[in-house]
Coordinates of C-alpha atoms and ligand atoms in Angstrom, one line a residue:
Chain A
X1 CA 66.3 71.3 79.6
X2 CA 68.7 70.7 76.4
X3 CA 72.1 70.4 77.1
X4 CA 72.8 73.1 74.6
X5 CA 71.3 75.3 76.1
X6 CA 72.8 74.5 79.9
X7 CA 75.9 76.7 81.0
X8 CA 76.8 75.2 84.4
X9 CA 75.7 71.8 85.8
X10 CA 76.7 71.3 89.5
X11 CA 76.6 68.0 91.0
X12 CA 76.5 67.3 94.4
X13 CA 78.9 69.4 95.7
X14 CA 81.0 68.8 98.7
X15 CA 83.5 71.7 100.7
X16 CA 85.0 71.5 104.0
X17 CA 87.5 74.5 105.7
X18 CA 89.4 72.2 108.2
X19 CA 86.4 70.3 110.2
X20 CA 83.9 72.4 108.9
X21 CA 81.1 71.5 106.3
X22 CA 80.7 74.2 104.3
X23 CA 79.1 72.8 101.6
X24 CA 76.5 69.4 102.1
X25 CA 76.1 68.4 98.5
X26 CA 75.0 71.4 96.2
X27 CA 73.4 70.1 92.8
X28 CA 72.4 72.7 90.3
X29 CA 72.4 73.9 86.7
X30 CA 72.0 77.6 85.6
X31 CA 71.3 77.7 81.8
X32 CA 72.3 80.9 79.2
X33 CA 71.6 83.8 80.2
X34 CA 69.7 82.8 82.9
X35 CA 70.2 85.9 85.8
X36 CA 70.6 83.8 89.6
X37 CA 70.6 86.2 92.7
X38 CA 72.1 83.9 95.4
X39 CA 70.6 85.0 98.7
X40 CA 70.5 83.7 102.8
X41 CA 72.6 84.4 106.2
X42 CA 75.9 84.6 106.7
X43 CA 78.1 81.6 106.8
X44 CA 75.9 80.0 105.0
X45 CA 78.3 79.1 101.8
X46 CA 77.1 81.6 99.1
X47 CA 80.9 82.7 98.9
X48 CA 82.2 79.3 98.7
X49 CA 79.5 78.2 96.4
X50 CA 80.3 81.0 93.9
X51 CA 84.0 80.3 94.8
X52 CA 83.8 77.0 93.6
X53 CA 82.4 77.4 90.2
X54 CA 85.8 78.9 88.8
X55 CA 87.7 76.8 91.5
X56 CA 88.8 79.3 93.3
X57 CA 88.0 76.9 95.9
X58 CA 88.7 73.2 95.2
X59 CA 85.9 71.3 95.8
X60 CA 86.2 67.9 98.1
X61 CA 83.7 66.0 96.3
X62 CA 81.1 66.5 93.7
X63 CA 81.5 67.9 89.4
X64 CA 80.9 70.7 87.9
X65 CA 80.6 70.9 84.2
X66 CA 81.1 74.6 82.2
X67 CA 79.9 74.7 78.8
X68 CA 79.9 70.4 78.9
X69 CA 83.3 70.4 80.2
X70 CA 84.1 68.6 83.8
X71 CA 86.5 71.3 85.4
X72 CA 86.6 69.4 88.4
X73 CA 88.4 67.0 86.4
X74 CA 92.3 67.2 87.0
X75 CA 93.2 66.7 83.6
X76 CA 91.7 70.1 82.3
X77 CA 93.4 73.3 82.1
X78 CA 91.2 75.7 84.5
X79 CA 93.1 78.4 83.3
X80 CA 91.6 78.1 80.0
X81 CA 87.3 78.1 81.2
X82 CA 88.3 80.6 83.9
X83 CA 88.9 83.1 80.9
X84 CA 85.2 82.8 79.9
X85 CA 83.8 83.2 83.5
X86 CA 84.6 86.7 84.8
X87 CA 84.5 87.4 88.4
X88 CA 83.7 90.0 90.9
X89 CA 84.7 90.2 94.3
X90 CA 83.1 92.3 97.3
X91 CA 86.5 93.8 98.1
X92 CA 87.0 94.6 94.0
X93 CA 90.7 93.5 94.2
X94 CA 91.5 96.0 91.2
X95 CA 95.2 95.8 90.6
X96 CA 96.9 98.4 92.2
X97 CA 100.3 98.5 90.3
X98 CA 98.4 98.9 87.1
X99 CA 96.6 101.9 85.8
X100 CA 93.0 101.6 85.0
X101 CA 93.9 100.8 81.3
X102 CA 96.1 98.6 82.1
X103 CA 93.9 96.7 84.7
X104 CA 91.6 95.9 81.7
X105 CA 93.8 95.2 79.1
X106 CA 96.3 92.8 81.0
X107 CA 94.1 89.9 80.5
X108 CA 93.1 90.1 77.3
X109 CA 96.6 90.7 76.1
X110 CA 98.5 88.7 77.8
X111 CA 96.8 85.5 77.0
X112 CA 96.7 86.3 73.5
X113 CA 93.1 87.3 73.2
X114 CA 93.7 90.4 71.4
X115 CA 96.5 92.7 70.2
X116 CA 97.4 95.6 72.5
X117 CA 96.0 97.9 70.2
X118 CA 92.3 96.0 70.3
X119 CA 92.5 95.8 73.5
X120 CA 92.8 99.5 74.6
X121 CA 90.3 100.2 72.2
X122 CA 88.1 98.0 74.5
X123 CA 89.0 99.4 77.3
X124 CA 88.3 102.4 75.7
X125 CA 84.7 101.4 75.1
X126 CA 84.1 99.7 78.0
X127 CA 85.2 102.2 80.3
X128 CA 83.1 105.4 78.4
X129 CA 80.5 102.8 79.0
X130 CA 80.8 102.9 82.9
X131 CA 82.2 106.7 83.2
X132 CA 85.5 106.1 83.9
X133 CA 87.4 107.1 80.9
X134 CA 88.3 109.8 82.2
X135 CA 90.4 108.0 84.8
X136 CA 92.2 105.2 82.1
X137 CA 95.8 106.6 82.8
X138 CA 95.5 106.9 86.9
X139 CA 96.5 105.1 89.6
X140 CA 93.4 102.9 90.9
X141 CA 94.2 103.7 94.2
X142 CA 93.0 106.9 93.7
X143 CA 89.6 105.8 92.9
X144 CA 86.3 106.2 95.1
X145 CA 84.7 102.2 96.1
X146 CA 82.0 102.8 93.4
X147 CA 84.4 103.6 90.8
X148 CA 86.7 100.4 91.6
X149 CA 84.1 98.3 91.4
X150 CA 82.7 99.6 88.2
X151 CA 86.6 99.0 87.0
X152 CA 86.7 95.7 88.1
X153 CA 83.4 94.6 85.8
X154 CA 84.7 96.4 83.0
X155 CA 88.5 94.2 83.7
X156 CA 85.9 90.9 83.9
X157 CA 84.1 91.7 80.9
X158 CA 86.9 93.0 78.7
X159 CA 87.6 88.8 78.5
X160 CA 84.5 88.6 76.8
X161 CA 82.8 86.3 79.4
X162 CA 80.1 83.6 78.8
X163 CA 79.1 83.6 82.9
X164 CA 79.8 87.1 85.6
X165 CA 79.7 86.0 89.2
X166 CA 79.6 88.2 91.5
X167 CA 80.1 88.3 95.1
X168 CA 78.4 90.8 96.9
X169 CA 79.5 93.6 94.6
X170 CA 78.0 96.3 96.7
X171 CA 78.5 95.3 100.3
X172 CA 81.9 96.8 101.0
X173 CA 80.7 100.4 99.2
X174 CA 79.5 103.6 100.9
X175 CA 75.5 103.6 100.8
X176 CA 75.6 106.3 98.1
X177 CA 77.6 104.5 95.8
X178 CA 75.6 101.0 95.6
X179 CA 73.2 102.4 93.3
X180 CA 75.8 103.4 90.4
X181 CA 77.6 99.8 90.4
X182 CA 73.9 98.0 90.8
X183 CA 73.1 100.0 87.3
X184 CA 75.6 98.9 86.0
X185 CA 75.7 95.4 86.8
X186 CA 71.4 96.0 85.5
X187 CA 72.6 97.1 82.1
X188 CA 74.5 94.1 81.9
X189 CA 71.8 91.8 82.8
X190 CA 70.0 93.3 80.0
X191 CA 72.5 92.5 77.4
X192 CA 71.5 88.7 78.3
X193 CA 74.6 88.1 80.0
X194 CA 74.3 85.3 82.2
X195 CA 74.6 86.5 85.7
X196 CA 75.2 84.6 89.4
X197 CA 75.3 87.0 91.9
X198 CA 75.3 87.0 95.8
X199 CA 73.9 90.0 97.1
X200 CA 72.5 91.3 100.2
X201 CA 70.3 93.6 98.0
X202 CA 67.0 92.0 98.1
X203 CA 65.0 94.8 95.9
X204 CA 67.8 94.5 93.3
X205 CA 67.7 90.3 93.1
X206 CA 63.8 90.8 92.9
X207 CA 63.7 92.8 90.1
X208 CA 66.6 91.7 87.4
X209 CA 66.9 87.9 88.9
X210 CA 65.3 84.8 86.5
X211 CA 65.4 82.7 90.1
X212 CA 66.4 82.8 93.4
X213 CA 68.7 80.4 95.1
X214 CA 68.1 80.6 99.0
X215 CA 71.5 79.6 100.8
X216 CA 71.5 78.1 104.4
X217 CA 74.0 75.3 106.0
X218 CA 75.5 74.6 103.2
X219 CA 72.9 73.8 101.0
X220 CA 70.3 75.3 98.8
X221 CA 67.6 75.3 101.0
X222 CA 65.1 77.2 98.4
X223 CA 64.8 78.1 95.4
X224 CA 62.4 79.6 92.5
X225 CA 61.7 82.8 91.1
X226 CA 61.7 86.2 93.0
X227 CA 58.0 86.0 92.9
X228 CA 58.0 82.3 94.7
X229 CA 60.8 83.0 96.8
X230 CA 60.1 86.3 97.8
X231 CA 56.4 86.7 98.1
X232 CA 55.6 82.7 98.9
X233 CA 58.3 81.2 100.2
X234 CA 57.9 77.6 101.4
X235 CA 60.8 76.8 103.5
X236 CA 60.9 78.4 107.3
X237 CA 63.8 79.3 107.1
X238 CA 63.3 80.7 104.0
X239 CA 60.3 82.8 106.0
X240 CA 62.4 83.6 108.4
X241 CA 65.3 85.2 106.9
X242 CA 63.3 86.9 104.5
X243 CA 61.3 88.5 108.0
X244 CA 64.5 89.8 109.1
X245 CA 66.0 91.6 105.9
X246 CA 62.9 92.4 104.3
X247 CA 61.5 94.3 107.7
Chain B
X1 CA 141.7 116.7 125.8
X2 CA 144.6 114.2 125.3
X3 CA 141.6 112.0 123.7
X4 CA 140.5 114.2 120.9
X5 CA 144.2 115.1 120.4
X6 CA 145.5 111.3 120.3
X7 CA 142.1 110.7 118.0
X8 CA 143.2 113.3 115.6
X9 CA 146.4 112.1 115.1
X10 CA 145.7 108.6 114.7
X11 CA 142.9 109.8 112.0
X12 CA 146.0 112.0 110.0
X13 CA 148.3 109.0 110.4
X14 CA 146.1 106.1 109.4
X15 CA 143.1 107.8 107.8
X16 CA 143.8 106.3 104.6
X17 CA 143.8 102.1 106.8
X18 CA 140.4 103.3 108.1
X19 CA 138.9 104.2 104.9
X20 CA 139.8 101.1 103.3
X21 CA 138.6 99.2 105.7
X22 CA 135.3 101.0 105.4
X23 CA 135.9 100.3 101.5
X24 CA 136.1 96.4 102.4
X25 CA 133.1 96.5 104.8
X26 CA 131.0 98.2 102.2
X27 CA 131.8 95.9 99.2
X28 CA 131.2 93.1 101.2
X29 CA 128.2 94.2 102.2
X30 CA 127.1 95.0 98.8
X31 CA 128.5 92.0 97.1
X32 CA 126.6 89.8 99.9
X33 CA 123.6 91.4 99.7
X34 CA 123.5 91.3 95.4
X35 CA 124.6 87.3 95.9
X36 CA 121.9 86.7 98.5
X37 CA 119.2 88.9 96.4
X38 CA 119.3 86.0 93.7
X39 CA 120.0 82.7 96.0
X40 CA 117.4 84.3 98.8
X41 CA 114.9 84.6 96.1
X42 CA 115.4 81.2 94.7
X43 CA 115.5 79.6 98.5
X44 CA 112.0 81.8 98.3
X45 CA 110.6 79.8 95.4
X46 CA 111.5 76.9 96.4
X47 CA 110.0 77.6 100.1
X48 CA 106.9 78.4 98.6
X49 CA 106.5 75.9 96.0
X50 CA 103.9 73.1 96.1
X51 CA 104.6 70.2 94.2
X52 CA 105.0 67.2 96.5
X53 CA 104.3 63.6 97.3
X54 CA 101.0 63.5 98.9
X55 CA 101.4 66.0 102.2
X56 CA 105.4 66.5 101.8
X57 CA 106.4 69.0 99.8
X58 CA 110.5 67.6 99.9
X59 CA 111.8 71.7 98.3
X60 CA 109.8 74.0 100.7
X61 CA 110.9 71.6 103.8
X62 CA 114.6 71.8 102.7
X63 CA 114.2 75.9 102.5
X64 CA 112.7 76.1 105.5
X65 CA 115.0 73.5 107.5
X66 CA 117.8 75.6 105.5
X67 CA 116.2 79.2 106.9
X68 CA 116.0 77.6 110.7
X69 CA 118.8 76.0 110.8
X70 CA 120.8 79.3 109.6
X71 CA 118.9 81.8 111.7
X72 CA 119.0 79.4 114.7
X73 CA 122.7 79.3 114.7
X74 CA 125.2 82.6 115.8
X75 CA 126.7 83.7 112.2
X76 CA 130.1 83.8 114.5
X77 CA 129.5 79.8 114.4
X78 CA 129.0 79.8 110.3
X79 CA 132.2 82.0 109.8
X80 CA 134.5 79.5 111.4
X81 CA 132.2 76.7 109.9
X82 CA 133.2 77.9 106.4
X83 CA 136.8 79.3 107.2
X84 CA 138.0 75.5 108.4
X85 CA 135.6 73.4 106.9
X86 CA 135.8 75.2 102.9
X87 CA 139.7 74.6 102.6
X88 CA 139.4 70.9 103.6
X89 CA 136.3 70.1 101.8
X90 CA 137.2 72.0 98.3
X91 CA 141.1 72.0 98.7
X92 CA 141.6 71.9 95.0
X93 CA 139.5 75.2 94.5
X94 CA 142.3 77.1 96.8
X95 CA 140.0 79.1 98.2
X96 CA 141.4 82.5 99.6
X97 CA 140.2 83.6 103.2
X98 CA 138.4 86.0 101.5
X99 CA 136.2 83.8 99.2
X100 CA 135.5 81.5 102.7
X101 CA 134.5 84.2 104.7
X102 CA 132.2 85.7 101.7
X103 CA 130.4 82.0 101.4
X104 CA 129.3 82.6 105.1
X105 CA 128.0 86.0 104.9
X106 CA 126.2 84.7 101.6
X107 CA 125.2 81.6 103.4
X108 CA 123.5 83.0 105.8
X109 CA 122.2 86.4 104.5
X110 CA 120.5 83.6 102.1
X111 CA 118.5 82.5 104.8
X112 CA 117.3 86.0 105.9
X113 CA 116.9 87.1 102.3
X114 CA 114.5 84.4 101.6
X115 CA 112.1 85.7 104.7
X116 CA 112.2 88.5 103.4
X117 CA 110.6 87.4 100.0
X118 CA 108.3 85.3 101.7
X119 CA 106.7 88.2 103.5
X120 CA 107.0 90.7 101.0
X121 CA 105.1 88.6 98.5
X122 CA 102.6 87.3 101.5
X123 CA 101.7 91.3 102.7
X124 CA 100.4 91.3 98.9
X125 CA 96.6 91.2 99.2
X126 CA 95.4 87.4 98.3
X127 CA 92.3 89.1 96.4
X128 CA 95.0 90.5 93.9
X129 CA 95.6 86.7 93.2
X130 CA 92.5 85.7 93.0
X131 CA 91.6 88.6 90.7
X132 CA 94.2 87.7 88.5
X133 CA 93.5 83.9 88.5
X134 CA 89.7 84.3 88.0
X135 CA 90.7 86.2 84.7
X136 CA 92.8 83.2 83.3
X137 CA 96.3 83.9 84.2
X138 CA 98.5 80.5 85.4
X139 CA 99.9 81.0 88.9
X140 CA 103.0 82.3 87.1
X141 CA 101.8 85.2 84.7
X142 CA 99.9 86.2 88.0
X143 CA 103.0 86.6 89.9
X144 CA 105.2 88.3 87.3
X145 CA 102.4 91.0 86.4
X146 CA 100.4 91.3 89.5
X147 CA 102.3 90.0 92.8
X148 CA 105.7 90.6 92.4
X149 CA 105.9 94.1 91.1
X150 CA 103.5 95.1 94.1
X151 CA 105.8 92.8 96.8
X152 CA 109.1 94.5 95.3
X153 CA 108.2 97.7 97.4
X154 CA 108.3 95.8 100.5
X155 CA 111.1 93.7 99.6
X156 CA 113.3 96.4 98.2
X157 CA 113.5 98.7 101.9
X158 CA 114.1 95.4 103.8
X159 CA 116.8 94.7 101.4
X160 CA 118.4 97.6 102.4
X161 CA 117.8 96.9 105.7
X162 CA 119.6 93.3 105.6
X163 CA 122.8 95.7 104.1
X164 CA 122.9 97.9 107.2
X165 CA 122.7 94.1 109.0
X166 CA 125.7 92.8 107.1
X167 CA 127.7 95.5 107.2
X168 CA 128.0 95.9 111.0
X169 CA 128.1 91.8 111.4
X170 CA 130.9 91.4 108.7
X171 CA 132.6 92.8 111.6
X172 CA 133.3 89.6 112.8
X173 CA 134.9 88.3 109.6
X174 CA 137.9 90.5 111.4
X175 CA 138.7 87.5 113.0
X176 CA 140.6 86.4 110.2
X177 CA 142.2 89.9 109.5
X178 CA 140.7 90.1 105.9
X179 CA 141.2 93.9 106.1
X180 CA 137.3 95.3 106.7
X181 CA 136.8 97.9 108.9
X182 CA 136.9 96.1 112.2
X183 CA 140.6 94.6 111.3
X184 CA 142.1 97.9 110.7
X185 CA 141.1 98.8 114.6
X186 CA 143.8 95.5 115.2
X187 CA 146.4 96.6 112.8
X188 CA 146.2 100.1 114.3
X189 CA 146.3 98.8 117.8
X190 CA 149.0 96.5 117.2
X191 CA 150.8 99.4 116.0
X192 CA 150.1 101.8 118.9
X193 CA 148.6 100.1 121.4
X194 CA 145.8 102.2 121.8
X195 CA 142.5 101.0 122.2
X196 CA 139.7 103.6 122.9
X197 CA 141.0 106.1 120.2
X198 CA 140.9 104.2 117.5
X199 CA 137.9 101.8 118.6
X200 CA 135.7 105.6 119.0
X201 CA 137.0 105.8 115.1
X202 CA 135.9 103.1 114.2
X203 CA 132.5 103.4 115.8
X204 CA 131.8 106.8 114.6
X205 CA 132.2 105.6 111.0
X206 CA 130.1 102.4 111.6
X207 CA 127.5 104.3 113.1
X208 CA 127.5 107.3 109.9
X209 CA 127.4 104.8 107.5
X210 CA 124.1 102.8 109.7
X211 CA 122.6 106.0 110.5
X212 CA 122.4 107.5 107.3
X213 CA 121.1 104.5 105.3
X214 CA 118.4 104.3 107.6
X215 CA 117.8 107.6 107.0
X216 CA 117.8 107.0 103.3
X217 CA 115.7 103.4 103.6
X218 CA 112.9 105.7 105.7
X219 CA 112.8 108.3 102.9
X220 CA 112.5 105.2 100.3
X221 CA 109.6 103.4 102.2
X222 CA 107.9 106.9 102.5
X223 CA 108.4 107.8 98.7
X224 CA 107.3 104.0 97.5
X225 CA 104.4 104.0 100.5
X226 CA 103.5 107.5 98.7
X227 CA 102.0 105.1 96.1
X228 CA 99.4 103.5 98.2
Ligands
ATP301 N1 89.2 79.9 103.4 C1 88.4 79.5 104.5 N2 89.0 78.9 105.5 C2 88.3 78.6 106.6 N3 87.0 78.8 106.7 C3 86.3 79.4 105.7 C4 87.1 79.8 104.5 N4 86.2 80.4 103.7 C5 85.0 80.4 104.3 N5 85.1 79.8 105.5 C6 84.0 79.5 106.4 O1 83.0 78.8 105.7 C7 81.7 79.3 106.1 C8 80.9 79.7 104.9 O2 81.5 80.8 104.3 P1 81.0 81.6 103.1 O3 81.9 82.7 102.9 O4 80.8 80.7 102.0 O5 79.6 82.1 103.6 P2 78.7 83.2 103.0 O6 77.3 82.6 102.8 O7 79.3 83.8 101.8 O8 78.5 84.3 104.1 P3 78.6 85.9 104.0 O9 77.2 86.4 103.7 O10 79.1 86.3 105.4 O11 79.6 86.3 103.0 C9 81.9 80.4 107.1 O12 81.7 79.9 108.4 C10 83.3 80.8 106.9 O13 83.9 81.2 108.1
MG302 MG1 80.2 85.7 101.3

């Protein structure tokens, strides 16, 4: 694999919470517009995985380069990569003293990506994209699960992102509202985007995922594409926990 | 009968004593409450910043000795502190009884100001930071925009709520006679040597001015909660 073409390189990674070991030395790489699905039991540091790549958790040990660039390092300005890797959290976390508008446009404008006027003409786009136009001058608040979430990858894309991670994007939503943010987040995929998401949806990371990281005790304990993962997995525990979701 | 009578009279007599003593009592209220907004807020900050050598973090441990220390302490105890201990400190600034008593009530509404702060700006949501720190925005952009404007409407009713609190502890300032509400129940006793007429007074206007800004705080909360 080129360097070029590599987005994220992760090198034995190491995160504690207090006295426990939450991640045991995680190396990986995930190259442009590669789509990973992040899958395994609870606890078992998908979250903190994720978490880590922006540095939203601090890592104890171990790099991580973006785009060549060693954000682990203290020196570097996270602020600055975190701009290109957009973020989406089970819980959506829209901001609720902004209007939808302004939830997308805040960003971009206020760290000088774009004017206010190019900005609410992205917004504008991006939010006739996902059907919420409509909604660009309300309260988020007021907004179903499925329609918060959809805002919330609109706000992470509006920065023009080279990487989405996403965090179990569907998990905290009503059953009937999963299947309009997984479109969503499938018509993103398509545009080559490259794409780490934890999900609890196994049929979705089958079908739109390049390769399959299985997560358990803190490290990746298997990994391939859907096809090896899913339909000849190697590991046990691999087995295992595919025998209980996949029933 | 005699009661209400006596009461009457003392209001026509002295009606004009007991409203500038409400007067007194309600500016320094206000004016302790405005001072503490801004030095509460700053003992905030510097409670809840960071930066330190290795483990000790020297300007949130000095906040929060400060906030202990104040709270811990009978405000009774920190008006005498400042009365005596002001004038022979700063004797050059000829400080007034007035200005020492007012450097208490600041002093320690400070202290309470400051929790307040802290917990209006810790009930905010943490995934509202991390939204807004996964985007790009530096710790402070995410307070200004995101944080604070959400933590205001939990700040802004227990402000209020620390004004009702000062106005019925400035009470004690009457100690030193500086003319608030509760000294004008000493003049006028001094004067008439009556006691539960003019003490009733006294309470009954205490009590209206409490009981309708807590009325007004409940309707605020409910109008800014209207926004959830
Ligand atoms: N901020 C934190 N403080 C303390 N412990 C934490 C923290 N975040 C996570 N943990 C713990 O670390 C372990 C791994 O958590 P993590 O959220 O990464 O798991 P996960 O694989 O995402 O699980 P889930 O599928 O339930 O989301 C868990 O035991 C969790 O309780
Ligand atoms: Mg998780």
């Amino acid at each position: 694999m080129s360097d070029a073409m590599e987005l994220i390189r992760v090198e034995d990674l190491h995160k504690s919470f207090g006295s426990l070991h939450v991640l045991k030395g995680v190396s990986e790489h995930i190259v442009k517009g590669e789509v990973v699905s992040v899958i395994g039991p609870s606890g078992g540091g998908k979250s903190t995985f994720l978490r880590c790549l922006n540095l939203l958790e601090t890592p104890d040990s171990g790099h991580i380069f973006f785009e060549g660039v060693d954000i682990t390092d203290k020196r570097v300005d996270i602020n600055l990569h975190r701009q290109k890797m957009g973020m989406v959290f089970q819980h959506f976390n829209v901001f609720n003293n902004l209007t939808v508008g302004k939830n997308v446009t805040l960003a971009p404008v206020l760290l000088g990506k774009k004017s206010q006027k190019e900005a609410d003409e992205t917004a504008r786009e991006l939010l006739e994209r996902v059907g919420l136009y409509d909604k660009i001058d309300q309260n988020p608040r007021k907004l179903s699960g499925g329609q918060k979430q959809r805002l919330a990858i609109v706000r992470a894309l509006a920065m023009e992102p080279d990487v989405m991670l996403f965090d179990e994007p569907t998990s905290a939503l009503d059953p009937e509202m999963v299947g309009e943010v997984l479109q969503v987040i499938k018509g993103l995929v398509k545009t080559g985007l490259t794409t780490v998401i934890v999900t609890h949806e196994m049929g979705f990371a089958k079908e739109v995922s390049d390769r399959v990281f299985f997560m358990d005790g803190g490290i990746i304990a298997e990994k391939g594409t859907p096809d090896e993962v899913f339909n000849h997995p190697q590991n046990p525990r691999t087995k295992e926990f595919l025998s209980k979701v996949l029933y | 009968m005699n009661f209400l009578v006596i009461m009457g009279r003392l209001w026509g007599q002295y009606w004009k004593l007991f409203l500038s003593g409400l007067g007194m009592t309600l500016f320094m209220g206000f004016l302790t409450v405005l001072i503490s907004s801004v030095s509460g807020s700053l003992m905030a900050m510097m409670r809840r910043s960071r930066w330190g050598i290795g483990k000790f973090r020297p300007f949130s441990a000095i906040a929060a000795v400060y906030v202990e220390v104040i709270r811990g302490t009978p405000i009774l105890l920190q008006l005498y502190f400042f009365y005596f201990m002001l004038p022979q400190w700063l004797p050059f600034l000829n400080l007034s009884e007035f200005a020492c008593v007012m450097t208490a009530c600041c002093v320690n509404s400070t202290a309470y100001v400051c929790e307040i702060v802290r917990a209006g700006i810790q009930a905010v949501d943490i995934g509202q930071t991390e939204a807004a720190r996964s985007l790009g925005l530096s710790s402070r952009q995410t307070m200004m925009y995101v944080v604070l404007p959400q933590a205001v409407k939990n700040i802004l009713p227990a402000l209020c709520n620390e004004f009702v609190a000062i106005v019925k502890e400035t009470s004690l300032a009457s100690t030193f006679f500086i003319g608030e509400l509760m000294t004008q129940f000493k003049t006028i006793n001094g004067i008439t040597f009556r006691v539960l007429e003019p003490l009733t007074i006294v309470g009954i206007i205490y009590f209206l001015v409490t009981f309708v800004l807590s009325k007004l705080i409940a309707a605020l909360e409910r109008r800014m909660g209207a926004g959830e």
